[in-house]
Amino acid sequence: MRNQRQPYRGRQEEPYKVNHKIRAREVRLVGDFVEGGNALLPLEKAIKLAQDNDLDLVEISPTVDPPVCKILDYAKFKYEQKKKQKEIKSNAAKIVLKEIRFGPNTDEHDYNFKLKHAINFLKEGAKVKAYVHFVGRSIVFKERGEMLLLKFAQALAEFGAVEQLPKMEGKRMNIFIAPKAGKK
């Protein structure tokens, strides 16, 4: 059996090349530290300019020839990038799924009680998964369960749209209802 090396689990490689890790002879320097905001400089001169200002030379666009670099505080730049990523992640839509369980012989009062809860869930912007759970011999009442779920979906038509029609999965028949836009 061959000796297979494990991948290095230390620090992650930096997404940008900084200072002496840049491997080009010349760089296009952009930003506040050059006249006109854009200049072609030898790498050593650009690094010297960055060090004179106690900052770092960061390769922003490595694919072009010569690579585009900028003088900035790299630690602060990384911090702001992380902060932006975190903000994007927190603003992503979080979908909440609420479940409502019925039996094939659910009576009218219980049905109305669960319907009110489903309306509140949809108003709050959550998806609703309603299901009829068949226990033992009650599986012979599949049609009754399907009728119950269709009646439920029809009662919720004002607040939500049916995402998936009643579908049998094992001993459960499910239906998914998503909130209508602007109902939060």
XYZ file of C-alpha atoms in Angstrom:
184
model
C 0.000 0.000 0.000
C 1.322 3.405 -0.989
C 2.037 6.131 1.486
C -0.609 8.737 0.691
C -0.009 12.228 2.023
C -2.743 13.984 3.892
C -3.591 17.500 2.699
C -2.018 20.284 4.742
C -4.504 21.358 7.407
C -2.713 24.488 8.530
C -3.540 28.012 7.481
C -5.554 28.540 4.336
C -3.814 30.054 1.367
C -4.435 33.780 1.041
C -6.845 34.743 -1.760
C -4.616 37.670 -2.825
C -0.860 37.845 -3.335
C 0.795 40.427 -1.109
C 4.174 42.229 -1.357
C 7.000 39.772 -2.203
C 4.595 36.941 -3.115
C 3.740 38.791 -6.331
C 5.719 37.174 -9.158
C 5.540 39.789 -11.949
C 8.383 42.079 -13.022
C 6.090 45.044 -13.612
C 2.736 45.903 -12.057
C 0.007 48.377 -12.880
C -0.478 50.368 -9.700
C -3.893 51.974 -9.147
C -5.196 54.110 -6.328
C -4.349 57.273 -4.419
C -0.569 56.725 -4.241
C 0.160 57.343 -7.961
C -0.372 60.410 -10.118
C -3.461 60.102 -12.272
C -4.599 57.079 -10.258
C -2.849 54.618 -12.622
C 0.842 53.898 -13.372
C 3.080 51.102 -14.671
C 5.922 50.480 -12.184
C 8.613 47.847 -11.582
C 7.618 45.495 -8.742
C 10.443 46.570 -6.395
C 9.554 50.255 -6.753
C 5.855 49.524 -6.033
C 6.746 47.477 -2.933
C 9.091 50.255 -1.725
C 6.301 52.821 -2.198
C 3.927 50.637 -0.142
C 6.488 50.108 2.645
C 7.252 53.841 2.820
C 3.562 54.398 3.641
C 3.456 51.443 6.126
C 0.989 49.602 3.881
C 0.958 46.496 1.669
C 1.058 46.012 -2.096
C -1.888 43.750 -2.927
C -2.433 42.055 -6.303
C -6.076 42.808 -7.115
C -6.341 41.405 -10.649
C -3.697 38.727 -11.365
C -5.053 37.585 -14.758
C -4.213 40.702 -16.785
C -0.727 41.505 -18.075
C 0.783 43.297 -16.164
C -1.184 42.422 -12.993
C -3.155 45.214 -11.322
C -2.051 46.056 -7.779
C -3.187 48.471 -5.107
C -1.534 49.875 -1.994
C -3.681 49.326 1.099
C -3.743 47.914 4.626
C -4.176 44.192 3.866
C -5.433 43.215 7.336
C -8.132 45.885 7.181
C -8.988 44.843 3.592
C -9.416 41.179 4.647
C -11.555 42.218 7.620
C -13.866 44.266 5.382
C -14.137 41.387 2.878
C -15.160 39.006 5.688
C -17.646 41.551 6.980
C -19.218 41.893 3.504
C -19.490 38.106 3.144
C -21.118 37.832 6.569
C -23.611 40.570 5.688
C -24.499 38.878 2.403
C -25.029 35.600 4.248
C -27.219 37.206 6.928
C -29.389 38.927 4.308
C -30.051 35.644 2.509
C -33.661 34.522 2.754
C -34.226 32.020 5.532
C -37.206 29.804 4.766
C -39.101 28.444 7.733
C -41.153 25.275 7.279
C -44.074 24.678 9.651
C -45.801 21.311 9.779
C -49.469 20.601 10.438
C -50.600 17.036 11.046
C -54.011 15.612 10.332
C -55.558 12.180 10.707
C -57.828 10.827 7.981
C -60.817 11.247 10.334
C -60.082 14.791 11.586
C -63.316 16.489 12.667
C -64.440 20.007 11.723
C -63.374 21.787 14.925
C -59.808 20.412 14.800
C -59.636 21.216 11.082
C -60.661 24.867 11.688
C -58.210 25.182 14.582
C -55.319 23.963 12.407
C -56.484 26.142 9.515
C -56.163 29.270 11.714
C -52.630 28.258 12.649
C -51.731 27.707 8.987
C -53.078 31.156 8.082
C -50.881 32.723 10.788
C -47.839 30.780 9.578
C -48.379 31.955 5.983
C -48.884 35.562 7.127
C -45.526 35.360 8.940
C -43.896 34.198 5.696
C -43.330 30.537 6.594
C -44.058 27.615 4.291
C -46.628 25.126 5.483
C -46.333 21.366 5.108
C -49.664 19.746 5.879
C -49.861 15.988 6.035
C -52.324 13.243 6.801
C -50.721 10.446 8.791
C -52.278 7.036 8.233
C -51.926 4.649 11.191
C -52.736 0.963 10.956
C -55.841 0.185 8.913
C -56.689 3.837 8.331
C -54.599 3.554 5.134
C -57.813 2.401 3.394
C -59.083 6.015 3.675
C -56.519 7.515 1.260
C -59.263 9.327 -0.684
C -60.560 10.924 2.528
C -57.036 12.170 3.337
C -56.570 13.576 -0.157
C -59.939 15.370 -0.004
C -59.011 16.832 3.387
C -55.696 18.214 2.057
C -57.311 19.643 -1.092
C -59.998 21.335 1.036
C -57.196 22.699 3.260
C -55.296 24.089 0.247
C -58.461 25.667 -1.141
C -59.183 27.367 2.212
C -55.622 28.784 2.197
C -55.729 29.974 -1.451
C -56.045 33.620 -0.336
C -52.862 33.442 1.787
C -50.648 30.961 -0.052
C -50.077 29.034 -3.247
C -49.885 25.260 -3.486
C -46.310 24.273 -4.197
C -46.927 20.539 -4.419
C -50.236 18.712 -4.712
C -51.074 15.857 -2.304
C -48.527 13.088 -2.693
C -48.282 9.793 -0.837
C -44.921 9.063 0.843
C -44.981 5.912 2.946
C -47.776 6.305 5.505
C -48.097 10.064 4.947
C -49.807 12.158 2.324
C -48.121 15.576 2.052
C -49.014 18.928 0.555
C -46.760 22.021 0.525
C -48.125 25.573 0.562
C -45.865 28.609 0.096
C -46.848 32.126 1.239
C -47.929 34.599 -1.397
C -45.507 37.479 -1.986
C -46.133 40.586 0.074
C -48.104 38.822 2.821
C -45.436 39.258 5.552
